[in-house]
Short mmCIF file of C-alpha atoms in Angstrom, two decimals:
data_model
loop_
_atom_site.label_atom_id
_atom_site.label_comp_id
_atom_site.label_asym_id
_atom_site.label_seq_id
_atom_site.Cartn_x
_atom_site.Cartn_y
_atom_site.Cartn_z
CA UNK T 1 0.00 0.00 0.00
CA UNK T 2 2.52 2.77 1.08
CA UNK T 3 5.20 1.97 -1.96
CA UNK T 4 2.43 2.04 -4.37
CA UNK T 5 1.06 5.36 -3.11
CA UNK T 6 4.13 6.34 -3.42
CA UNK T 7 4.58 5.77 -7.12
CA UNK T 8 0.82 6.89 -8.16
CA UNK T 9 2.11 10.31 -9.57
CA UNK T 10 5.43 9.40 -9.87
CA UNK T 11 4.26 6.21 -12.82
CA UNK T 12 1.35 6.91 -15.11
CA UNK T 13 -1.26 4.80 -13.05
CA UNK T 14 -4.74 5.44 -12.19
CA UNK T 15 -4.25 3.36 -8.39
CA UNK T 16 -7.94 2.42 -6.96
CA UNK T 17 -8.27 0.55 -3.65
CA UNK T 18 -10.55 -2.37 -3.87
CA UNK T 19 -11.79 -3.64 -0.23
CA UNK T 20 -11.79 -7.47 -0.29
CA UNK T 21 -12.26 -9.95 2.47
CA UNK T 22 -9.06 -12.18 3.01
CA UNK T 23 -10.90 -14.91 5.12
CA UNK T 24 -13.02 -15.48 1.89
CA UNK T 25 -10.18 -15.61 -0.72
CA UNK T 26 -8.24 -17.84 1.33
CA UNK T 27 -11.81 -19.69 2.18
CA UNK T 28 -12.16 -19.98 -1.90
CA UNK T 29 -9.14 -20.79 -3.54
CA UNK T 30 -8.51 -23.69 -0.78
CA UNK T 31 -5.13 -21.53 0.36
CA UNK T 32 -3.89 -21.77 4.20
CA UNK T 33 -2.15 -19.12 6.84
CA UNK T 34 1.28 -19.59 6.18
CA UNK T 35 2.18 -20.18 9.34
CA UNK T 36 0.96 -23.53 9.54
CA UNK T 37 3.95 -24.73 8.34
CA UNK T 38 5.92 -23.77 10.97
CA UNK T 39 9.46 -23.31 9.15
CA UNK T 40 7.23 -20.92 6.52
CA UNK T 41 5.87 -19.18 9.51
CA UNK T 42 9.14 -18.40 10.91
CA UNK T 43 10.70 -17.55 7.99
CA UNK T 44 7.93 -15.06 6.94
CA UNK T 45 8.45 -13.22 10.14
CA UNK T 46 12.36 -12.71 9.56
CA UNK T 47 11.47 -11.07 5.98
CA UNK T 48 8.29 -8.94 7.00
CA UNK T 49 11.41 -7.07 9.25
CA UNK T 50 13.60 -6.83 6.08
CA UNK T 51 10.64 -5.63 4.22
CA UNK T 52 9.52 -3.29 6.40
CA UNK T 53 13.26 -1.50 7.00
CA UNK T 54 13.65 -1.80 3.01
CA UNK T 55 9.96 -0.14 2.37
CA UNK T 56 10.81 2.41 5.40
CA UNK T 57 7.09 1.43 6.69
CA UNK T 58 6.85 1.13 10.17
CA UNK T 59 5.95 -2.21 10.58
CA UNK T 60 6.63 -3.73 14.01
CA UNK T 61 6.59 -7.23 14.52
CA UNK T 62 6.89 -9.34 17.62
CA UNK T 63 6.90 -13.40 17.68
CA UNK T 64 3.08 -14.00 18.65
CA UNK T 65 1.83 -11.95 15.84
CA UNK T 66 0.79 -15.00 13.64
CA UNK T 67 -1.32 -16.36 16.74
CA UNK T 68 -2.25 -12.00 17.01
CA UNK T 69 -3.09 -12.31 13.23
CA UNK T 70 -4.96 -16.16 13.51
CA UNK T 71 -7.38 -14.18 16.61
CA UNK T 72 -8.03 -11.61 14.81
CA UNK T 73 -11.42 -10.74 12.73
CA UNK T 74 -10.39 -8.47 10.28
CA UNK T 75 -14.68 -8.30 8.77
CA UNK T 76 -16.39 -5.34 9.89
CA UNK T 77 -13.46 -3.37 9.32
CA UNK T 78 -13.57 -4.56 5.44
CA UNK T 79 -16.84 -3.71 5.94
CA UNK T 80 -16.58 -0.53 6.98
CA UNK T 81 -14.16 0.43 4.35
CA UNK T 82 -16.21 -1.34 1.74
CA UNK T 83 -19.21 1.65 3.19
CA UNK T 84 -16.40 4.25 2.70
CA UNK T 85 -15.66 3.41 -0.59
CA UNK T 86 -19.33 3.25 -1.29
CA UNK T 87 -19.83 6.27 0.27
CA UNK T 88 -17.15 8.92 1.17
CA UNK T 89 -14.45 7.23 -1.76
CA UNK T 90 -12.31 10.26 -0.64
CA UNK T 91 -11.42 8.85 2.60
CA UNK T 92 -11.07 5.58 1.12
CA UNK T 93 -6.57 5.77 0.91
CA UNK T 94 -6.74 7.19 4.89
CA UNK T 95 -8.82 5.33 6.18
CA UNK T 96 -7.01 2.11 4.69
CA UNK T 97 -3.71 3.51 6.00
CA UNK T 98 -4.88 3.89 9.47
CA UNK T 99 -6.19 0.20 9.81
CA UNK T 100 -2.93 -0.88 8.88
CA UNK T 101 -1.11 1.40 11.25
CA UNK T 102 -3.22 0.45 14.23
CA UNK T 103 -3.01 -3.55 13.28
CA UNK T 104 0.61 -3.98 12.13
CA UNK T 105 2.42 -0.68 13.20
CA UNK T 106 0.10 -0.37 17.26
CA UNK T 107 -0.85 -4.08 17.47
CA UNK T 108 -4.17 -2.67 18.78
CA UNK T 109 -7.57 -4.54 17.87
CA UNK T 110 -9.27 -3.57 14.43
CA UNK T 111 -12.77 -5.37 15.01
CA UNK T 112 -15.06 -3.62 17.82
CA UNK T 113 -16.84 -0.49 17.16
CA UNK T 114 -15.19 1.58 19.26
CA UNK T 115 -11.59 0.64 17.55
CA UNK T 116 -13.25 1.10 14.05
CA UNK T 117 -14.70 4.70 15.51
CA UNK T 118 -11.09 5.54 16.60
CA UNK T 119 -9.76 4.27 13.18
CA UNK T 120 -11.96 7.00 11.37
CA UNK T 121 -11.08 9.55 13.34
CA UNK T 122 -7.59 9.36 12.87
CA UNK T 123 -8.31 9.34 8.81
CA UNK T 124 -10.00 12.86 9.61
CA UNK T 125 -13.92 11.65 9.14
CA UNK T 126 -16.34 13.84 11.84
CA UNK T 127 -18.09 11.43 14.45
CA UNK T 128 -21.39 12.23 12.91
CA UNK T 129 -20.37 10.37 9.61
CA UNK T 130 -17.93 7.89 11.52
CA UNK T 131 -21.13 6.47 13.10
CA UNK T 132 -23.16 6.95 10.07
CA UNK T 133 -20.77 4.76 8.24
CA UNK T 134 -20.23 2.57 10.99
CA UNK T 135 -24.07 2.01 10.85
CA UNK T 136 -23.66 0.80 6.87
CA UNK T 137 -21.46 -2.17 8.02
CA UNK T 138 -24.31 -4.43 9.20
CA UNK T 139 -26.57 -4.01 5.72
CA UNK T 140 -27.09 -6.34 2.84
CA UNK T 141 -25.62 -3.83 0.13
CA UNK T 142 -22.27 -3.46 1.91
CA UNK T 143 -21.97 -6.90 2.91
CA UNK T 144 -23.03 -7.61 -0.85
CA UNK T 145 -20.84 -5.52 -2.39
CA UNK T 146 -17.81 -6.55 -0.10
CA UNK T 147 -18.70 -10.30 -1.58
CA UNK T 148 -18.38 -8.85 -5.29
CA UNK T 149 -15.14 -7.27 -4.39
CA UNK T 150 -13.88 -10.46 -3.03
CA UNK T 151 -14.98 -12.92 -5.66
CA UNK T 152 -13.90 -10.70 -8.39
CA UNK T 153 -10.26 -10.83 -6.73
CA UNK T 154 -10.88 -14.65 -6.76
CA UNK T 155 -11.41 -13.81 -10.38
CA UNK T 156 -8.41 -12.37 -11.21
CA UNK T 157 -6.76 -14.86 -9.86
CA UNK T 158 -5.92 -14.02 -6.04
CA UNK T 159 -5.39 -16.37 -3.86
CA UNK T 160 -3.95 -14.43 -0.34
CA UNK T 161 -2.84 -10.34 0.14
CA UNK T 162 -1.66 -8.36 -0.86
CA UNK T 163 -2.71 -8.33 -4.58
CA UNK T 164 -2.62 -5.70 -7.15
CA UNK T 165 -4.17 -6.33 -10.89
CA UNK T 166 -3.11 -3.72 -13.10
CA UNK T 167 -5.05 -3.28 -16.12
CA UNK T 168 -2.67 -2.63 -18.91
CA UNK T 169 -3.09 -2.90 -22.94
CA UNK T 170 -6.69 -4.01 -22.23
CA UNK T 171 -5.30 -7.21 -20.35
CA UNK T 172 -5.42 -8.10 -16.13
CA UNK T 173 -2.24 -9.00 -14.95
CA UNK T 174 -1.56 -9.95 -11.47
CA UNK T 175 0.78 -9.25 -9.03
CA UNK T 176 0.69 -11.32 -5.54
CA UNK T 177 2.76 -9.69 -2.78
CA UNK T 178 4.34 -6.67 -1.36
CA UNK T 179 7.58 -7.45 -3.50
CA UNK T 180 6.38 -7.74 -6.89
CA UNK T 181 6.74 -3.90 -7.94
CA UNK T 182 9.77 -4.00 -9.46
CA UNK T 183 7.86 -6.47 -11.75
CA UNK T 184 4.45 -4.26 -12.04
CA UNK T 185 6.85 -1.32 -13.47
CA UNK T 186 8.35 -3.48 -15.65
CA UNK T 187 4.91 -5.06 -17.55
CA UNK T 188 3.45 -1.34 -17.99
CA UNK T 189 6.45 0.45 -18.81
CA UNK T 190 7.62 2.11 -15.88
CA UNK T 191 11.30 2.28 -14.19
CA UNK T 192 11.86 1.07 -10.60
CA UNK T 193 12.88 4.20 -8.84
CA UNK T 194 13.79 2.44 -5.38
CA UNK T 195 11.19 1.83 -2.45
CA UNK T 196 11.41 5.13 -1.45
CA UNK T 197 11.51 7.63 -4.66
CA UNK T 198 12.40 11.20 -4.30
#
């Protein structure tokens, strides 16, 4: 999320956040946590630390997080920024970024009302439409549309997150994980410029 941001005016891309539901792409294509292979598991937490130094994201990880990660339901905050996008689009980039800083960056809980409240807040939404939004989360067109979003990621061929499908010379191509940019830049044209470009 943060590298690509990064690159949206620096590469000719038109970047637009899709909210899907990881529980039901994994749930779909048949795909497991990896850390229940253990050595995978352990591994993976090593390189999320290299990642996160090399993206210059502040990422903090600790050795429970998998179990952290396992606990957590992740739903009604799709769901809530499946109603943003819906609704208030505009906050749709913030309020993403602050439900990854308070999961991954302040290991604080992303599922209760009050947490998604807090969430919105920081992204710079008044109460009044917080709760308004909040409201949305628990009606058949957001959970619908949430279910679109994640079988037409299932479409394209997902099969975990993070995936990006960029749409170039009228064909999908896909792009599984946070490391594949170098890769997206080089199937539309674009030069690498380094994870943090000036």
């Amino acid at each position: 999320l943060q590298a690509l941001c990064r690159y949206q005016h620096i590469w000719n891309i038109d970047l637009r956040f899709r909210p899907a539901f990881l529980g039901g792409i994994m749930q779909q294509t048949g795909n497991k946590p990896p850390a229940m292979l253990p050595k995978r598991g352990e591994y993976m937490l090593k390189d999320m630390k290299r990642m996160a130094k090399y993206y210059q994201v502040p990422l903090q990880i600790s050795g429970d997080d998998f179990q952290r990660i396992m606990r957590t339901n992740s739903l009604n905050a799709m769901r809530f920024i499946t109603a943003i996008d819906m609704t208030e689009s505009q906050y749709l980039e913030p309020v993403s970024r602050e439900f990854w800083m308070r999961f991954w960056s302040q290991h604080e809980d992303i599922s209760q009302p009050e947490s998604i409240l807090a969430v919105a807040q920081k992204a710079g939404l008044s109460s009044e439409l917080s709760q308004k939004v909040l409201e949305m989360i628990s009606s058949p067109k957001v959970k619908n549309q949430l279910r679109e979003t994640t079988d037409e990621a299932v479409k394209y061929g997902a099969f975990g997150m993070p995936a990006v499908v960029a749409h170039y010379n009228g064909e999908p191509h896909l792009f599984f994980g946070s490391d594949r940019l170098e890769l997206l830049g080089s199937v539309i044209g674009e030069k690498w410029l380094g994870p943090a470009p000036s």
